[in-house]
Every structure is written in structure tokens, then in C-alpha cells.
Amino acid sequence: MAAIQERVFSGVQPTGNLHLGNYLGAIKRFVELQARYDCIYCVVDLHAITVWQDPEELTRNIRELTAAFIACGIDPKRHIVFNQSQVAEHAELAWVFSCVARMGWLNRMTQFKEKAGKDRENVSVGLFAYPCLMAADILAYRATHVPVGEDQKQHLELTRDIAQKFNNDFAARIKALGHGEAYFPLTEPLISGPATRVMSLRDGTKKMSKSDASDYSRINLTDDADAIAQKFKKAKTDPHPLPGDEKELEQRPEAENLVGIYAALVDHTKAEVLAEFGGAQFSRFKEALTERAVAKLGPIGAEMKRLVQDTAYIDQVLVGGADRARKIAAETMKAVKDICGFVRA
Ligand code: AMP
Ligand code: TRP
């Protein structure tokens, strides 16, 4: 196989209410990976419109998410930050992949089933085809590593299935055109650490989510110290003190969630957190947790608020990032056209 360059790609939807789950499960890890990889971080606005978005709000959310990336520590000079709709190759490659993927594969996607619910006849075609676009996002850059939260695991498996089927279906052409045995890499998901699935503060069995009706279910990146303190104070717990070891967390989803959040905030394991707080009452633990969360999120929220004011700067980051991204994606698209047998200039 021709040597494939290691590259990180990930995307976040600009749908507002960025929360602690997005930060600990994804964006914090994006920041860490910058030291070891060339990274591309994408504001996936084409994914957002699989459900209705008010246009003015969408514009605001694209800029706010870009500000969040930068405020959290992503460096848009050394790495690439852009919004998806500025690089047409995403949608173009997604079409090819929707002809590679099988209905049966997409029918198994649990996120689609959850989002569509009982209203299957009335959701957009885009919501169903969404994983093909996600595969195109990643494979337009032939990315080898994708950091995401646990909820995206199935979509990454599908991305590998699409890459593999494309490589197999066109194996002879791929070889004849000098790409070796395979054109697309089988991308590795990067899902690890204590906060790959941060749960709602109101219900330890439900994921923390942008769309939860209760703002008390999540800590937003823009919450101030008072809001963070209030939300942790009200967070659901059980009546027992914290256990001393991890095994005992298993039947206690709310305790497990708060311990995981604390661990991720201070870069410790859950076991290390329990070694410190085992036997403590939740009231004391919640105070410590609030202090850590405020220390981490306070400066991020403040910087986000400052950056979103400067729309000229934000838009310039996105345009510049898109120009650099397009160069890579255009090369891939040319190769894909040749592999498929399309005639081109
Ligand atoms: P989304 O907001 O759906 O675009 O998600 C952006 C990133 O945040 C993805 O990598 C998700 O897997 C991750 N993410 C979203 N919600 C959570 C959560 N509750 N816990 C951990 N990661 C999450
Ligand atoms: N589907 C992801 C989510 O909802 C967002 C996303 C779109 C993504 N394209 C991607 C994540 C490519 C990683 C790589 O969270």
C-alpha cells in the first residue's frame, strides 16, 4: 500500500448549546492531538441542516463554534479550521459514497432511529444519508484518526465499511492508477478516557445533549461561575457517600458521571479521583467539582464571548481554513473521479 500520511479529522455540528460533553468528549482531545498530528477540525454546517435550522441562528452558531474551537486552544494557523459548506468536495464525495453504502447498513444506524423516532416518514432524506456525508468528511482528507465521543462509534465503523467497499469494488482501477492496494485508509476512531459519554445532570442514564429541553441537564461552555455552581448543586445523585473503588460505581450512574467529569477535568483516572474522595459526601465533592469546572471553563467562556464579537476575524479563519482544506480535498476528488471512470479536465 502506498504510504498514507497520518492525519486527524473531526467535526462538530453548529447547533448551539455547546456543553461539557462536547468539550471533554471531543474538543479537549482535539486540542491535545495537535502536538502529534496534522489536524483538520470542521464546523459541520451541512450536517446541521439535516434538521431545520433558522438561517440567522445557524450563522451565529457557526461563528460561535469556531470561537469555541479557538478559545479551547485549537491553533488555526498550524492546523486547519473551517466550515464544511465552503468545501464543495464534501457533498460531492458524499454522493459517490451514497452509491457505495447499502440501504441495509444505514438502516442499522441507531442515531437515525433515535432522531427519527416514530416520525420516519417525515424526516429529511439527509438525516438518513448523514453517515455517508460523515464518511466523505473524513475520507476527503484520507484521515487516519478521528477523535469523537462514544455516540459516534457506529458512524466510524460505517466509514470503514464504505472505505473498504470502495477499495474492493475498484481494486483493479486503484492498482492500475498507481495507488497501490487501497486508496482510502481504514480510519481509527480515538475514543478513550473517563468522559467519552458524559451524561445529563438530571438523569444519569441519558446523554448530556444540546437539545435537552432542560438547561439544568448540561453545563454550557458559556455558563458563568454561578450557573455552574447552581447546576452541579442541583445535579441528581444518590443518597450514599462516594465509593472507594470503581467497581461500586457501576450501579450508580449519577455518581459515575460526576466522577468521570471530575477525572477528565483534572486529567486523572476515575480510580485516582475515588482514592481522593472515597467516603466523601456529594456536597463536598460537588464543591470541588464546581471549583475545577469553573477554573477550566471560566477562561474558555470569556474568550469565546470576546472572539464572537470579532466576526471579521472568525470569518477570515474559516475562509483561510477552507482554502487550505479544499486543496487537499480537491486532490482526493480528482483521484476518485479517475477511479470511478468519470471524464474530467
Ligand atoms: P455534536 O454536538 O453531536 O456535533 O457532537 C460533537 C462531538 O461531541 C462528537 O465527537 C460527539 O461524540 C461528542 N459528544 C457529544 N455529546 C457528548 C457527550 N454527552 N459526552 C461525550 N461526548 C459527546
Ligand atoms: N456526526 C458527528 C456528530 O454528530 C459530527 C461529524 C460530522 C463528525 N462529520 C464528522 C465527527 C467527521 C467526526 C468526523 O457529533
Short mmCIF file of C-alpha atoms and ligand atoms in Angstrom, two decimals:
data_model
loop_
_atom_site.label_atom_id
_atom_site.label_comp_id
_atom_site.label_asym_id
_atom_site.label_seq_id
_atom_site.Cartn_x
_atom_site.Cartn_y
_atom_site.Cartn_z
CA MET A 1 0.00 0.00 0.00
CA ALA A 2 1.27 3.48 -0.79
CA ALA A 3 2.36 5.19 2.42
CA ILE A 4 -0.62 7.05 3.87
CA GLN A 5 0.11 10.19 5.81
CA GLU A 6 -1.25 10.23 9.35
CA ARG A 7 -3.87 12.91 9.76
CA VAL A 8 -6.59 13.74 12.29
CA PHE A 9 -10.06 14.92 11.24
CA SER A 10 -13.10 15.64 13.35
CA GLY A 11 -16.30 17.64 13.13
CA VAL A 12 -18.81 19.24 15.45
CA GLN A 13 -22.29 20.42 14.47
CA PRO A 14 -23.01 24.14 14.84
CA THR A 15 -26.31 23.63 16.59
CA GLY A 16 -25.77 25.81 19.68
CA ASN A 17 -25.58 24.96 23.40
CA LEU A 18 -22.03 23.59 23.29
CA HIS A 19 -21.64 21.70 26.54
CA LEU A 20 -19.23 19.94 28.84
CA GLY A 21 -19.78 16.64 26.99
CA ASN A 22 -18.68 18.23 23.71
CA TYR A 23 -15.67 19.67 25.50
CA LEU A 24 -14.49 16.63 27.46
CA GLY A 25 -15.53 14.00 24.90
CA ALA A 26 -14.26 15.83 21.83
CA ILE A 27 -12.82 19.36 21.77
CA LYS A 28 -10.37 18.92 24.68
CA ARG A 29 -8.99 15.88 22.88
CA PHE A 30 -8.78 17.81 19.58
CA VAL A 31 -6.53 20.28 21.40
CA GLU A 32 -4.25 17.56 22.78
CA LEU A 33 -3.83 15.83 19.40
CA GLN A 34 -2.38 18.97 17.82
CA ALA A 35 1.02 18.18 19.32
CA ARG A 36 1.29 14.85 17.49
CA TYR A 37 -0.67 15.13 14.24
CA ASP A 38 -1.66 17.42 11.42
CA CYS A 39 -5.25 18.16 12.35
CA ILE A 40 -8.35 19.31 10.49
CA TYR A 41 -11.31 20.48 12.57
CA CYS A 42 -14.55 21.16 10.80
CA VAL A 43 -17.71 23.05 11.71
CA VAL A 44 -20.15 20.67 10.01
CA ASP A 45 -22.90 23.03 8.90
CA LEU A 46 -24.15 20.67 6.16
CA HIS A 47 -24.81 18.09 8.88
CA ALA A 48 -26.69 20.65 10.96
CA ILE A 49 -29.34 21.20 8.26
CA THR A 50 -30.42 17.55 8.34
CA VAL A 51 -32.90 19.01 10.82
CA TRP A 52 -34.40 22.51 10.45
CA GLN A 53 -32.08 25.41 11.31
CA ASP A 54 -33.11 29.03 11.41
CA PRO A 55 -30.65 30.69 8.97
CA GLU A 56 -29.67 33.61 11.20
CA GLU A 57 -29.19 31.35 14.16
CA LEU A 58 -27.13 28.96 12.03
CA THR A 59 -24.78 31.78 11.05
CA ARG A 60 -24.38 32.72 14.73
CA ASN A 61 -23.79 29.13 15.74
CA ILE A 62 -21.13 28.58 13.06
CA ARG A 63 -19.21 31.58 14.37
CA GLU A 64 -19.74 30.62 18.00
CA LEU A 65 -18.42 27.09 17.46
CA THR A 66 -15.38 28.46 15.63
CA ALA A 67 -14.79 30.80 18.56
CA ALA A 68 -15.11 27.83 20.94
CA PHE A 69 -12.51 25.82 19.00
CA ILE A 70 -10.06 28.69 19.23
CA ALA A 71 -10.89 29.57 22.85
CA CYS A 72 -10.32 25.94 23.87
CA GLY A 73 -6.83 26.02 22.35
CA ILE A 74 -7.06 24.92 18.73
CA ASP A 75 -4.49 26.80 16.68
CA PRO A 76 -6.00 27.71 13.30
CA LYS A 77 -2.61 28.72 11.91
CA ARG A 78 -0.81 25.44 12.48
CA HIS A 79 -3.90 23.30 11.85
CA ILE A 80 -6.99 23.70 9.69
CA VAL A 81 -10.31 25.07 10.99
CA PHE A 82 -13.15 25.68 8.52
CA ASN A 83 -16.85 25.21 7.91
CA GLN A 84 -17.92 22.30 5.76
CA SER A 85 -20.17 24.12 3.27
CA GLN A 86 -17.18 26.13 1.95
CA VAL A 87 -15.57 22.98 0.56
CA ALA A 88 -17.89 21.54 -2.08
CA GLU A 89 -15.94 18.29 -2.25
CA HIS A 90 -17.63 17.08 0.96
CA ALA A 91 -21.03 17.00 -0.71
CA GLU A 92 -19.58 15.68 -3.96
CA LEU A 93 -17.80 12.75 -2.35
CA ALA A 94 -20.85 12.07 -0.17
CA TRP A 95 -22.83 11.39 -3.35
CA VAL A 96 -20.30 8.81 -4.51
CA PHE A 97 -20.38 7.21 -1.06
CA SER A 98 -24.16 7.10 -1.04
CA CYS A 99 -23.77 4.90 -4.11
CA VAL A 100 -21.25 2.69 -2.29
CA ALA A 101 -23.08 2.32 1.04
CA ARG A 102 -26.02 -0.11 1.21
CA MET A 103 -29.52 0.67 2.50
CA GLY A 104 -29.15 -2.15 4.99
CA TRP A 105 -26.06 -0.54 6.54
CA LEU A 106 -27.77 2.82 7.05
CA ASN A 107 -30.94 1.15 8.33
CA ARG A 108 -28.93 -0.12 11.28
CA MET A 109 -27.75 3.33 12.46
CA THR A 110 -29.02 3.88 15.98
CA GLN A 111 -28.61 7.67 15.84
CA PHE A 112 -31.00 7.82 12.90
CA LYS A 113 -33.52 5.64 14.72
CA GLU A 114 -33.29 7.84 17.81
CA LYS A 115 -33.54 11.12 15.93
CA ALA A 116 -36.30 9.97 13.58
CA GLY A 117 -38.29 8.33 16.35
CA LYS A 118 -41.81 7.45 15.26
CA ASP A 119 -41.81 10.11 12.57
CA ARG A 120 -39.76 8.19 9.99
CA GLU A 121 -41.90 9.17 7.02
CA ASN A 122 -41.44 12.83 7.73
CA VAL A 123 -37.73 13.30 8.50
CA SER A 124 -35.37 14.59 5.81
CA VAL A 125 -33.62 12.27 3.37
CA GLY A 126 -30.43 14.00 4.56
CA LEU A 127 -30.91 12.71 8.10
CA PHE A 128 -30.90 9.15 6.75
CA ALA A 129 -27.94 9.74 4.40
CA TYR A 130 -25.96 11.64 7.07
CA PRO A 131 -23.36 8.88 7.70
CA CYS A 132 -22.34 8.98 4.01
CA LEU A 133 -21.57 12.69 4.39
CA MET A 134 -19.63 11.99 7.57
CA ALA A 135 -17.56 9.34 5.77
CA ALA A 136 -16.91 11.87 3.00
CA ASP A 137 -15.75 14.49 5.55
CA ILE A 138 -13.16 12.10 6.88
CA LEU A 139 -12.08 10.41 3.67
CA ALA A 140 -11.84 13.61 1.58
CA TYR A 141 -8.66 14.10 3.62
CA ARG A 142 -7.87 10.40 3.86
CA ALA A 143 -7.74 10.99 7.61
CA THR A 144 -6.31 8.12 9.65
CA HIS A 145 -7.52 9.11 13.14
CA VAL A 146 -10.84 10.57 14.27
CA PRO A 147 -11.37 11.73 17.87
CA VAL A 148 -15.06 11.57 18.88
CA GLY A 149 -17.35 10.73 21.77
CA GLU A 150 -18.76 7.23 22.21
CA ASP A 151 -22.02 8.12 20.38
CA GLN A 152 -20.15 8.36 17.05
CA LYS A 153 -18.59 4.90 17.16
CA GLN A 154 -21.14 3.28 14.88
CA HIS A 155 -20.73 6.05 12.27
CA LEU A 156 -16.99 5.46 12.24
CA GLU A 157 -17.50 1.75 11.72
CA LEU A 158 -19.67 2.62 8.75
CA THR A 159 -16.93 4.93 7.44
CA ARG A 160 -14.54 1.96 7.49
CA ASP A 161 -17.11 -0.22 5.71
CA ILE A 162 -17.51 2.41 3.00
CA ALA A 163 -13.74 2.80 2.57
CA GLN A 164 -13.31 -0.96 2.39
CA LYS A 165 -16.09 -1.49 -0.12
CA PHE A 166 -14.78 1.33 -2.32
CA ASN A 167 -11.26 -0.14 -2.15
CA ASN A 168 -12.62 -3.61 -3.05
CA ASP A 169 -15.08 -2.57 -5.75
CA PHE A 170 -12.42 -0.57 -7.57
CA ALA A 171 -9.36 -2.63 -6.61
CA ALA A 172 -8.16 -3.17 -10.18
CA ARG A 173 -8.50 0.52 -11.13
CA ILE A 174 -6.88 1.66 -7.90
CA LYS A 175 -3.89 -0.52 -8.65
CA ALA A 176 -3.73 0.40 -12.35
CA LEU A 177 -3.77 4.11 -11.50
CA GLY A 178 -0.76 3.64 -9.21
CA HIS A 179 -2.45 3.98 -5.81
CA GLY A 180 -1.32 0.55 -4.62
CA GLU A 181 -3.68 -1.92 -2.94
CA ALA A 182 -6.09 0.56 -1.37
CA TYR A 183 -7.00 4.18 -1.93
CA PHE A 184 -8.80 5.03 1.30
CA PRO A 185 -7.36 4.26 4.76
CA LEU A 186 -9.42 2.36 7.33
CA THR A 187 -9.79 5.20 9.79
CA GLU A 188 -9.16 4.59 13.50
CA PRO A 189 -11.62 6.06 15.98
CA LEU A 190 -9.99 7.71 19.01
CA ILE A 191 -12.49 7.16 21.82
CA SER A 192 -10.90 6.92 25.25
CA GLY A 193 -10.57 8.46 28.69
CA PRO A 194 -13.06 8.96 31.52
CA ALA A 195 -15.55 11.18 29.64
CA THR A 196 -16.37 9.58 26.28
CA ARG A 197 -20.05 9.69 27.24
CA VAL A 198 -20.96 12.49 29.62
CA MET A 199 -24.49 12.03 30.95
CA SER A 200 -27.28 14.50 31.74
CA LEU A 201 -27.01 16.09 35.18
CA ARG A 202 -30.73 15.38 35.68
CA ASP A 203 -30.72 11.74 34.61
CA GLY A 204 -27.59 9.59 34.71
CA THR A 205 -28.97 7.22 32.09
CA LYS A 206 -29.40 9.92 29.39
CA LYS A 207 -26.61 11.52 27.37
CA MET A 208 -25.82 15.20 28.02
CA SER A 209 -27.20 16.81 24.90
CA LYS A 210 -27.51 20.17 23.14
CA SER A 211 -31.17 19.54 22.52
CA ASP A 212 -32.32 18.60 26.05
CA ALA A 213 -35.18 20.95 26.98
CA SER A 214 -33.77 21.46 30.48
CA ASP A 215 -30.73 23.73 30.68
CA TYR A 216 -30.06 22.15 34.10
CA SER A 217 -29.21 18.90 32.30
CA ARG A 218 -25.96 20.35 30.94
CA ILE A 219 -23.08 22.71 31.69
CA ASN A 220 -22.70 25.06 28.72
CA LEU A 221 -19.26 26.32 27.76
CA THR A 222 -20.57 29.86 28.19
CA ASP A 223 -22.09 29.33 31.67
CA ASP A 224 -20.73 31.67 34.34
CA ALA A 225 -19.44 30.52 37.74
CA ASP A 226 -22.86 30.95 39.40
CA ALA A 227 -24.67 28.91 36.78
CA ILE A 228 -22.07 26.13 37.00
CA ALA A 229 -22.37 26.07 40.81
CA GLN A 230 -26.18 26.00 40.67
CA LYS A 231 -26.28 23.21 38.10
CA PHE A 232 -23.88 20.95 39.98
CA LYS A 233 -25.70 21.69 43.25
CA LYS A 234 -28.99 20.57 41.68
CA ALA A 235 -27.42 17.63 39.83
CA LYS A 236 -29.12 14.34 40.62
CA THR A 237 -27.21 11.99 42.96
CA ASP A 238 -27.98 9.04 45.19
CA PRO A 239 -28.04 9.15 49.00
CA HIS A 240 -24.76 7.28 49.61
CA PRO A 241 -21.28 8.72 50.04
CA LEU A 242 -18.82 8.24 47.17
CA PRO A 243 -17.40 4.71 46.99
CA GLY A 244 -13.70 3.94 47.34
CA ASP A 245 -13.36 1.88 44.18
CA GLU A 246 -14.59 1.88 40.63
CA LYS A 247 -16.49 -1.41 40.77
CA GLU A 248 -19.04 0.15 43.12
CA LEU A 249 -19.77 2.94 40.64
CA GLU A 250 -21.32 0.51 38.20
CA GLN A 251 -24.82 0.56 39.69
CA ARG A 252 -24.68 4.30 40.40
CA PRO A 253 -24.92 6.15 37.08
CA GLU A 254 -25.10 9.68 38.54
CA ALA A 255 -22.09 9.13 40.80
CA GLU A 256 -20.17 7.54 37.96
CA ASN A 257 -20.93 10.50 35.70
CA LEU A 258 -19.77 13.15 38.18
CA VAL A 259 -16.61 11.20 38.98
CA GLY A 260 -15.90 10.84 35.25
CA ILE A 261 -16.37 14.57 34.70
CA TYR A 262 -14.03 15.41 37.57
CA ALA A 263 -11.44 12.92 36.32
CA ALA A 264 -11.49 14.36 32.80
CA LEU A 265 -11.28 17.94 34.08
CA VAL A 266 -8.10 17.23 36.06
CA ASP A 267 -6.60 14.59 33.71
CA HIS A 268 -6.81 11.80 36.30
CA THR A 269 -8.39 8.36 36.13
CA LYS A 270 -11.67 7.64 37.92
CA ALA A 271 -9.74 5.37 40.31
CA GLU A 272 -7.47 8.27 41.27
CA VAL A 273 -10.47 10.50 41.92
CA LEU A 274 -12.05 7.83 44.13
CA ALA A 275 -8.80 7.39 46.02
CA GLU A 276 -9.11 11.07 46.93
CA PHE A 277 -12.88 11.33 47.50
CA GLY A 278 -13.97 7.80 48.52
CA GLY A 279 -16.21 8.11 51.60
CA ALA A 280 -16.94 11.82 50.99
CA GLN A 281 -20.48 13.19 50.85
CA PHE A 282 -21.70 14.50 47.50
CA SER A 283 -21.98 18.03 48.90
CA ARG A 284 -18.21 18.22 49.40
CA PHE A 285 -17.45 16.50 46.11
CA LYS A 286 -19.77 18.83 44.22
CA GLU A 287 -17.98 21.85 45.66
CA ALA A 288 -14.63 20.52 44.48
CA LEU A 289 -16.14 19.66 41.10
CA THR A 290 -17.58 23.17 40.72
CA GLU A 291 -14.20 24.70 41.53
CA ARG A 292 -12.46 22.58 38.88
CA ALA A 293 -15.12 23.23 36.25
CA VAL A 294 -15.11 26.98 36.86
CA ALA A 295 -11.32 27.07 36.67
CA LYS A 296 -11.39 25.26 33.32
CA LEU A 297 -14.48 26.73 31.67
CA GLY A 298 -14.34 30.30 33.03
CA PRO A 299 -11.48 31.43 30.78
CA ILE A 300 -12.88 29.49 27.79
CA GLY A 301 -16.31 31.10 28.09
CA ALA A 302 -14.80 34.57 28.47
CA GLU A 303 -12.57 34.11 25.44
CA MET A 304 -15.49 32.75 23.38
CA LYS A 305 -17.56 35.82 24.22
CA ARG A 306 -14.69 38.08 23.19
CA LEU A 307 -13.99 36.21 19.93
CA VAL A 308 -17.60 36.05 18.69
CA GLN A 309 -17.70 39.84 18.71
CA ASP A 310 -14.93 39.84 16.12
CA THR A 311 -16.83 38.33 13.21
CA ALA A 312 -14.27 39.64 10.70
CA TYR A 313 -11.53 37.60 12.39
CA ILE A 314 -13.69 34.47 12.74
CA ASP A 315 -14.80 34.61 9.10
CA GLN A 316 -11.22 35.08 7.98
CA VAL A 317 -10.17 31.98 9.93
CA LEU A 318 -12.95 29.97 8.22
CA VAL A 319 -12.21 31.24 4.71
CA GLY A 320 -8.45 30.70 5.12
CA GLY A 321 -9.01 27.23 6.57
CA ALA A 322 -11.42 26.33 3.77
CA ASP A 323 -8.86 27.35 1.14
CA ARG A 324 -6.28 25.03 2.66
CA ALA A 325 -8.76 22.20 3.16
CA ARG A 326 -10.03 22.49 -0.43
CA LYS A 327 -6.55 21.88 -1.83
CA ILE A 328 -6.38 18.51 -0.10
CA ALA A 329 -9.99 17.53 -0.79
CA ALA A 330 -9.72 18.50 -4.47
CA GLU A 331 -6.79 16.10 -4.94
CA THR A 332 -8.85 13.30 -3.42
CA MET A 333 -11.85 14.12 -5.58
CA LYS A 334 -9.74 14.08 -8.75
CA ALA A 335 -8.40 10.66 -7.85
CA VAL A 336 -11.91 9.40 -7.02
CA LYS A 337 -13.20 10.63 -10.39
CA ASP A 338 -10.39 8.81 -12.19
CA ILE A 339 -11.02 5.66 -10.17
CA CYS A 340 -14.77 5.77 -10.94
CA GLY A 341 -14.16 6.45 -14.63
CA PHE A 342 -15.59 9.96 -14.92
CA VAL A 343 -14.19 12.23 -17.66
CA ARG A 344 -12.64 15.43 -16.30
CA ALA A 345 -10.43 18.34 -17.32
P1 AMP B 1 -22.29 17.00 18.16
O1 AMP B 1 -22.64 18.06 19.14
O2 AMP B 1 -23.33 15.94 18.06
O3 AMP B 1 -21.82 17.52 16.85
O4 AMP B 1 -21.03 16.27 18.80
C1 AMP B 1 -19.72 16.79 18.70
C2 AMP B 1 -18.74 15.89 19.40
O5 AMP B 1 -19.01 15.85 20.80
C3 AMP B 1 -18.80 14.43 18.91
O6 AMP B 1 -17.48 13.90 18.87
C4 AMP B 1 -19.61 13.75 19.97
O7 AMP B 1 -19.31 12.37 20.07
C5 AMP B 1 -19.18 14.49 21.22
N1 AMP B 1 -20.23 14.47 22.24
C6 AMP B 1 -21.50 14.95 22.12
N2 AMP B 1 -22.20 14.73 23.25
C7 AMP B 1 -21.34 14.11 24.12
C8 AMP B 1 -21.47 13.63 25.47
N3 AMP B 1 -22.60 13.76 26.14
N4 AMP B 1 -20.38 13.04 26.02
C9 AMP B 1 -19.22 12.91 25.34
N5 AMP B 1 -19.04 13.32 24.07
C10 AMP B 1 -20.09 13.93 23.47
N1 TRP B 2 -21.65 13.20 13.32
C1 TRP B 2 -20.86 13.96 14.25
C2 TRP B 2 -21.74 14.35 15.46
O1 TRP B 2 -22.92 14.48 15.35
C3 TRP B 2 -20.28 15.19 13.65
C4 TRP B 2 -19.40 14.87 12.48
C5 TRP B 2 -19.69 15.12 11.17
C6 TRP B 2 -18.13 14.26 12.52
N2 TRP B 2 -18.66 14.72 10.39
C7 TRP B 2 -17.68 14.19 11.16
C8 TRP B 2 -17.32 13.77 13.54
C9 TRP B 2 -16.46 13.63 10.82
C10 TRP B 2 -16.09 13.20 13.19
C11 TRP B 2 -15.66 13.13 11.84
O2 TRP B 2 -21.22 14.56 16.51
#
